[in-house]
Amino acid sequence: MNHNTPDAPLSPLPHTGVDRLREALRHARSGAMLTGLAALSLHGFASAPSPGMIDRVDVLVPRTRRLRSTALVRVVRATEWPQPAEIGGLPVAPVPRALADAVSALSDASVVRRLLTEAVSGGHCEPGVVVRELNRARLLNRPHVVDAVDSLLAEGRAIAEERLYEMVRAFGLPDPLWNVDLRLPGGPHLGGQDAYWPDQAVAVELDTRAPRQDDDALWSEYTRKREHLERLGITVVHLTPRKLREAMDQQATVVRTALMAASDRQPAAYVVVLPR
């Protein structure tokens, strides 16, 4: 193709379901994939309209392509090319990229919130991955997107906490104190922990931080808190939602090992445990 000459405008598409999506890809020529609401619909999102109900199909193409959008097809250009999934014989953008492309064209806060929440509650991806993609697309300066992200993170934390409870039950770990704050007697606050075994001085902290522009500062604060606890003799086990979802048995082994090793360590400093 001569990249100095723009491709012809995309012609109108038929208005029926999946055939419409195939036609969109055909007009976008080779090396394109579906993204946005069309992709989310194919990924099985209940909150995305069916292909036949989508007014404008989003098609992702390489940045150098010179296709033009039409009333029925929106051309989205990608600087970083994602690995497509194949659904029903169609190339489809991965969920985080498809979400970002859909959100970029939406102004309805309730629709954005439903899509982001379903990405996590439906098990499609972790909150941090979604927020990273929204940040890459420079969407976190839109108030309705920020509000939806807050709901997304709350949903993600609730799911991660439930998986942590399930891990303790399913693998026969001793019951911890749940959701507590630790303090030195008459001293400073040492930070909140999702689970704490006081007899063994073992704490579990879920890392549900979202990657944003201030992530380095958040990570530094987390590291300082963890190092302070460990100087006091408290073992901190760091778990992520992804680890709990994909390898719960391995994480249970890590926690069990930390509990069993308590008898070989020097006694920890006395701390006050308060409900969080």
Tab-separated table of C-alpha atoms in Angstrom:
chain	number	residue	atom	x	y	z
A	1	MET	CA	0.000	0.000	0.000
A	2	ASN	CA	1.182	3.524	-0.694
A	3	HIS	CA	1.081	5.121	2.756
A	4	ASN	CA	1.284	8.609	1.244
A	5	THR	CA	-2.143	8.200	-0.287
A	6	PRO	CA	-5.131	7.885	2.082
A	7	ASP	CA	-7.291	4.793	1.687
A	8	ALA	CA	-10.766	5.327	0.356
A	9	PRO	CA	-13.406	6.132	3.006
A	10	LEU	CA	-15.029	3.108	4.586
A	11	SER	CA	-18.351	2.327	2.980
A	12	PRO	CA	-21.554	1.837	4.977
A	13	LEU	CA	-22.033	-1.453	6.776
A	14	PRO	CA	-25.025	-3.761	6.918
A	15	HIS	CA	-27.040	-3.375	10.075
A	16	THR	CA	-27.237	-7.012	11.119
A	17	GLY	CA	-25.215	-8.517	13.975
A	18	VAL	CA	-21.954	-10.311	13.443
A	19	ASP	CA	-22.096	-9.864	9.659
A	20	ARG	CA	-21.791	-6.168	10.342
A	21	LEU	CA	-18.619	-6.755	12.342
A	22	ARG	CA	-17.118	-8.903	9.604
A	23	GLU	CA	-17.891	-6.199	7.084
A	24	ALA	CA	-16.212	-3.596	9.278
A	25	LEU	CA	-13.047	-5.690	9.394
A	26	ARG	CA	-13.184	-6.306	5.647
A	27	HIS	CA	-13.331	-2.601	4.923
A	28	ALA	CA	-10.496	-1.958	7.360
A	29	ARG	CA	-8.453	-4.466	5.355
A	30	SER	CA	-5.917	-6.886	6.830
A	31	GLY	CA	-4.196	-6.359	10.162
A	32	ALA	CA	-7.193	-4.885	11.985
A	33	MET	CA	-9.185	-6.063	14.994
A	34	LEU	CA	-12.472	-5.216	16.657
A	35	THR	CA	-12.307	-3.081	19.775
A	36	GLY	CA	-14.618	-0.947	21.929
A	37	LEU	CA	-18.191	-2.073	22.604
A	38	ALA	CA	-18.188	-4.566	19.744
A	39	ALA	CA	-15.196	-6.367	21.236
A	40	LEU	CA	-16.685	-6.307	24.743
A	41	SER	CA	-19.903	-7.799	23.406
A	42	LEU	CA	-17.937	-10.668	21.860
A	43	HIS	CA	-16.028	-11.131	25.133
A	44	GLY	CA	-19.432	-11.790	26.724
A	45	PHE	CA	-20.092	-8.527	28.578
A	46	ALA	CA	-23.741	-8.380	29.610
A	47	SER	CA	-23.464	-4.585	29.956
A	48	ALA	CA	-22.344	-4.166	26.321
A	49	PRO	CA	-24.965	-4.021	23.579
A	50	SER	CA	-25.242	-6.890	21.114
A	51	PRO	CA	-23.378	-6.370	17.819
A	52	GLY	CA	-26.595	-5.591	15.976
A	53	MET	CA	-27.431	-2.782	18.423
A	54	ILE	CA	-24.108	-0.947	18.161
A	55	ASP	CA	-24.449	2.264	16.174
A	56	ARG	CA	-20.743	2.568	15.383
A	57	VAL	CA	-18.235	-0.295	15.237
A	58	ASP	CA	-14.758	0.445	16.604
A	59	VAL	CA	-11.924	-1.075	14.574
A	60	LEU	CA	-8.331	-0.963	15.809
A	61	VAL	CA	-5.657	-0.475	13.146
A	62	PRO	CA	-1.913	0.226	13.223
A	63	ARG	CA	-1.023	3.868	13.719
A	64	THR	CA	0.419	4.196	10.192
A	65	ARG	CA	-2.814	3.207	8.452
A	66	ARG	CA	-4.644	6.068	6.724
A	67	LEU	CA	-8.208	4.837	6.935
A	68	ARG	CA	-10.959	7.337	7.659
A	69	SER	CA	-13.878	6.859	10.035
A	70	THR	CA	-17.470	6.960	8.807
A	71	ALA	CA	-20.847	7.268	10.474
A	72	LEU	CA	-20.875	3.499	11.034
A	73	VAL	CA	-17.196	2.714	11.645
A	74	ARG	CA	-14.804	4.465	14.022
A	75	VAL	CA	-11.157	3.866	13.205
A	76	VAL	CA	-8.973	3.703	16.318
A	77	ARG	CA	-5.202	3.812	15.862
A	78	ALA	CA	-2.801	1.891	18.088
A	79	THR	CA	0.784	2.881	18.799
A	80	GLU	CA	1.272	-0.291	20.851
A	81	TRP	CA	-0.294	-3.249	19.093
A	82	PRO	CA	-2.058	-5.729	21.427
A	83	GLN	CA	-2.293	-9.461	20.859
A	84	PRO	CA	-5.832	-10.119	19.613
A	85	ALA	CA	-8.083	-12.924	20.806
A	86	GLU	CA	-10.037	-14.918	18.239
A	87	ILE	CA	-13.747	-15.120	19.032
A	88	GLY	CA	-16.119	-16.653	16.524
A	89	GLY	CA	-13.406	-16.413	13.898
A	90	LEU	CA	-13.023	-12.659	14.421
A	91	PRO	CA	-9.891	-10.896	15.733
A	92	VAL	CA	-10.853	-9.075	18.935
A	93	ALA	CA	-8.854	-6.686	21.129
A	94	PRO	CA	-8.109	-7.886	24.683
A	95	VAL	CA	-10.537	-6.675	27.342
A	96	PRO	CA	-8.396	-3.859	28.869
A	97	ARG	CA	-7.735	-2.277	25.468
A	98	ALA	CA	-11.341	-2.734	24.336
A	99	LEU	CA	-12.551	-1.129	27.573
A	100	ALA	CA	-10.328	1.906	27.143
A	101	ASP	CA	-11.470	2.368	23.540
A	102	ALA	CA	-15.117	2.032	24.553
A	103	VAL	CA	-14.777	4.442	27.484
A	104	SER	CA	-13.045	7.033	25.327
A	105	ALA	CA	-16.250	7.409	23.304
A	106	LEU	CA	-18.715	7.305	26.228
A	107	SER	CA	-19.994	10.192	28.330
A	108	ASP	CA	-22.664	8.313	30.318
A	109	ALA	CA	-21.175	7.749	33.785
A	110	SER	CA	-23.508	4.849	34.623
A	111	VAL	CA	-22.588	2.958	31.438
A	112	VAL	CA	-18.862	3.463	32.080
A	113	ARG	CA	-19.256	2.274	35.682
A	114	ARG	CA	-21.151	-0.868	34.621
A	115	LEU	CA	-18.543	-1.787	32.009
A	116	LEU	CA	-15.567	-1.315	34.324
A	117	THR	CA	-17.222	-3.148	37.208
A	118	GLU	CA	-18.174	-6.110	35.009
A	119	ALA	CA	-14.584	-6.393	33.791
A	120	VAL	CA	-13.581	-7.274	37.353
A	121	SER	CA	-16.699	-8.997	38.722
A	122	GLY	CA	-16.913	-11.126	35.570
A	123	GLY	CA	-13.327	-12.308	36.001
A	124	HIS	CA	-12.099	-10.777	32.740
A	125	CYS	CA	-9.126	-8.936	34.272
A	126	GLU	CA	-7.749	-7.373	37.433
A	127	PRO	CA	-8.494	-3.738	38.365
A	128	GLY	CA	-4.874	-2.654	38.091
A	129	VAL	CA	-4.653	-3.763	34.473
A	130	VAL	CA	-7.783	-1.794	33.593
A	131	VAL	CA	-6.572	1.354	35.345
A	132	ARG	CA	-3.175	1.079	33.652
A	133	GLU	CA	-4.844	0.983	30.238
A	134	LEU	CA	-7.126	3.920	31.084
A	135	ASN	CA	-4.094	5.875	32.225
A	136	ARG	CA	-2.243	5.032	29.016
A	137	ALA	CA	-5.225	6.332	27.046
A	138	ARG	CA	-5.206	9.551	29.151
A	139	LEU	CA	-8.755	9.007	30.361
A	140	LEU	CA	-8.168	9.478	34.090
A	141	ASN	CA	-8.660	13.233	33.826
A	142	ARG	CA	-12.367	12.782	33.052
A	143	PRO	CA	-14.468	13.073	36.230
A	144	HIS	CA	-17.005	10.399	35.254
A	145	VAL	CA	-14.165	7.968	34.486
A	146	VAL	CA	-12.453	8.696	37.826
A	147	ASP	CA	-15.744	8.010	39.645
A	148	ALA	CA	-16.128	4.721	37.770
A	149	VAL	CA	-12.548	3.748	38.627
A	150	ASP	CA	-13.296	4.289	42.317
A	151	SER	CA	-16.224	1.852	42.007
A	152	LEU	CA	-14.003	-0.561	40.085
A	153	LEU	CA	-11.331	-0.540	42.794
A	154	ALA	CA	-13.927	-1.072	45.515
A	155	GLU	CA	-15.321	-4.044	43.587
A	156	GLY	CA	-11.833	-5.438	43.049
A	157	ARG	CA	-10.937	-5.173	46.732
A	158	ALA	CA	-14.179	-6.860	47.801
A	159	ILE	CA	-13.506	-9.778	45.442
A	160	ALA	CA	-9.888	-10.078	46.607
A	161	GLU	CA	-10.967	-10.073	50.271
A	162	GLU	CA	-13.502	-12.829	49.594
A	163	ARG	CA	-10.787	-14.904	47.904
A	164	LEU	CA	-8.547	-14.392	50.937
A	165	TYR	CA	-11.343	-15.654	53.233
A	166	GLU	CA	-11.847	-18.619	50.906
A	167	MET	CA	-8.112	-19.429	50.957
A	168	VAL	CA	-8.047	-19.577	54.762
A	169	ARG	CA	-11.140	-21.800	54.850
A	170	ALA	CA	-10.300	-24.084	51.947
A	171	PHE	CA	-6.722	-24.827	53.000
A	172	GLY	CA	-7.350	-25.197	56.718
A	173	LEU	CA	-5.269	-22.252	57.889
A	174	PRO	CA	-5.847	-21.059	61.453
A	175	ASP	CA	-8.337	-18.215	61.721
A	176	PRO	CA	-6.635	-14.807	61.774
A	177	LEU	CA	-7.882	-11.478	63.046
A	178	TRP	CA	-9.473	-9.861	59.998
A	179	ASN	CA	-9.073	-6.216	58.911
A	180	VAL	CA	-7.072	-4.792	61.793
A	181	ASP	CA	-4.857	-1.813	62.541
A	182	LEU	CA	-1.536	-2.324	64.300
A	183	ARG	CA	-0.031	0.223	66.706
A	184	LEU	CA	2.874	0.359	69.099
A	185	PRO	CA	1.688	0.833	72.698
A	186	GLY	CA	1.400	4.563	73.159
A	187	GLY	CA	3.148	4.978	69.824
A	188	PRO	CA	2.467	5.505	66.133
A	189	HIS	CA	0.074	3.748	63.832
A	190	LEU	CA	1.847	0.900	61.992
A	191	GLY	CA	-0.733	0.431	59.264
A	192	GLY	CA	-3.741	-1.697	58.441
A	193	GLN	CA	-3.559	-5.416	57.652
A	194	ASP	CA	-6.135	-7.584	55.925
A	195	ALA	CA	-5.315	-10.567	58.155
A	196	TYR	CA	-3.114	-10.926	61.236
A	197	TRP	CA	-2.069	-13.924	63.319
A	198	PRO	CA	-0.924	-12.370	66.627
A	199	ASP	CA	0.551	-15.573	68.127
A	200	GLN	CA	2.834	-16.008	65.116
A	201	ALA	CA	3.244	-12.268	64.311
A	202	VAL	CA	2.331	-12.869	60.667
A	203	ALA	CA	0.362	-10.333	58.648
A	204	VAL	CA	-1.196	-10.583	55.175
A	205	GLU	CA	-1.654	-7.462	53.116
A	206	LEU	CA	-3.571	-7.391	49.855
A	207	ASP	CA	-1.995	-5.171	47.237
A	208	THR	CA	-4.964	-3.619	45.460
A	209	ARG	CA	-3.182	-0.418	44.527
A	210	ALA	CA	-4.078	0.980	41.141
A	211	PRO	CA	-1.197	1.990	38.873
A	212	ARG	CA	-1.503	5.742	38.469
A	213	GLN	CA	0.925	8.550	38.022
A	214	ASP	CA	1.681	8.683	41.763
A	215	ASP	CA	2.307	4.939	41.950
A	216	ASP	CA	5.989	5.354	42.857
A	217	ALA	CA	5.089	7.372	45.934
A	218	LEU	CA	2.475	4.805	46.975
A	219	TRP	CA	4.946	1.958	46.523
A	220	SER	CA	7.586	3.781	48.570
A	221	GLU	CA	5.080	4.285	51.395
A	222	TYR	CA	4.097	0.613	51.270
A	223	THR	CA	7.758	-0.439	51.375
A	224	ARG	CA	8.482	1.796	54.382
A	225	LYS	CA	5.512	0.336	56.267
A	226	ARG	CA	6.542	-3.231	55.481
A	227	GLU	CA	10.174	-2.658	56.507
A	228	HIS	CA	9.072	-1.048	59.784
A	229	LEU	CA	6.884	-4.051	60.641
A	230	GLU	CA	9.632	-6.497	59.791
A	231	ARG	CA	12.113	-4.629	62.028
A	232	LEU	CA	9.613	-5.240	64.833
A	233	GLY	CA	9.679	-8.956	64.062
A	234	ILE	CA	6.366	-9.107	62.176
A	235	THR	CA	6.401	-11.136	58.962
A	236	VAL	CA	4.402	-9.451	56.183
A	237	VAL	CA	3.071	-11.642	53.370
A	238	HIS	CA	2.262	-9.591	50.289
A	239	LEU	CA	-0.550	-10.994	48.102
A	240	THR	CA	-2.076	-9.620	44.918
A	241	PRO	CA	-5.597	-10.304	43.629
A	242	ARG	CA	-4.087	-12.016	40.592
A	243	LYS	CA	-2.037	-14.425	42.745
A	244	LEU	CA	-5.142	-15.327	44.747
A	245	ARG	CA	-7.165	-15.903	41.594
A	246	GLU	CA	-4.605	-17.887	39.620
A	247	ALA	CA	-2.606	-19.745	42.291
A	248	MET	CA	-4.529	-19.800	45.565
A	249	ASP	CA	-2.914	-23.079	46.651
A	250	GLN	CA	0.575	-21.616	46.267
A	251	GLN	CA	-0.370	-18.539	48.276
A	252	ALA	CA	-1.818	-20.727	51.029
A	253	THR	CA	1.515	-22.563	51.168
A	254	VAL	CA	3.378	-19.262	51.496
A	255	VAL	CA	1.174	-18.188	54.419
A	256	ARG	CA	1.376	-21.610	56.091
A	257	THR	CA	5.178	-21.593	55.793
A	258	ALA	CA	5.361	-18.147	57.417
A	259	LEU	CA	3.148	-19.335	60.284
A	260	MET	CA	5.210	-22.490	60.839
A	261	ALA	CA	8.479	-20.538	60.801
A	262	ALA	CA	7.321	-18.307	63.664
A	263	SER	CA	8.758	-20.637	66.301
A	264	ASP	CA	12.240	-20.268	64.794
A	265	ARG	CA	12.229	-16.462	64.974
A	266	GLN	CA	12.945	-14.104	67.820
A	267	PRO	CA	9.737	-12.971	69.565
A	268	ALA	CA	8.191	-9.953	67.885
A	269	ALA	CA	7.664	-6.627	69.595
A	270	TYR	CA	4.351	-6.256	71.371
A	271	VAL	CA	1.808	-4.386	69.270
A	272	VAL	CA	-1.745	-3.262	69.928
A	273	VAL	CA	-4.328	-4.765	67.552
A	274	LEU	CA	-7.417	-2.663	66.840
A	275	PRO	CA	-10.374	-3.275	64.498
A	276	ARG	CA	-10.100	-1.344	61.265
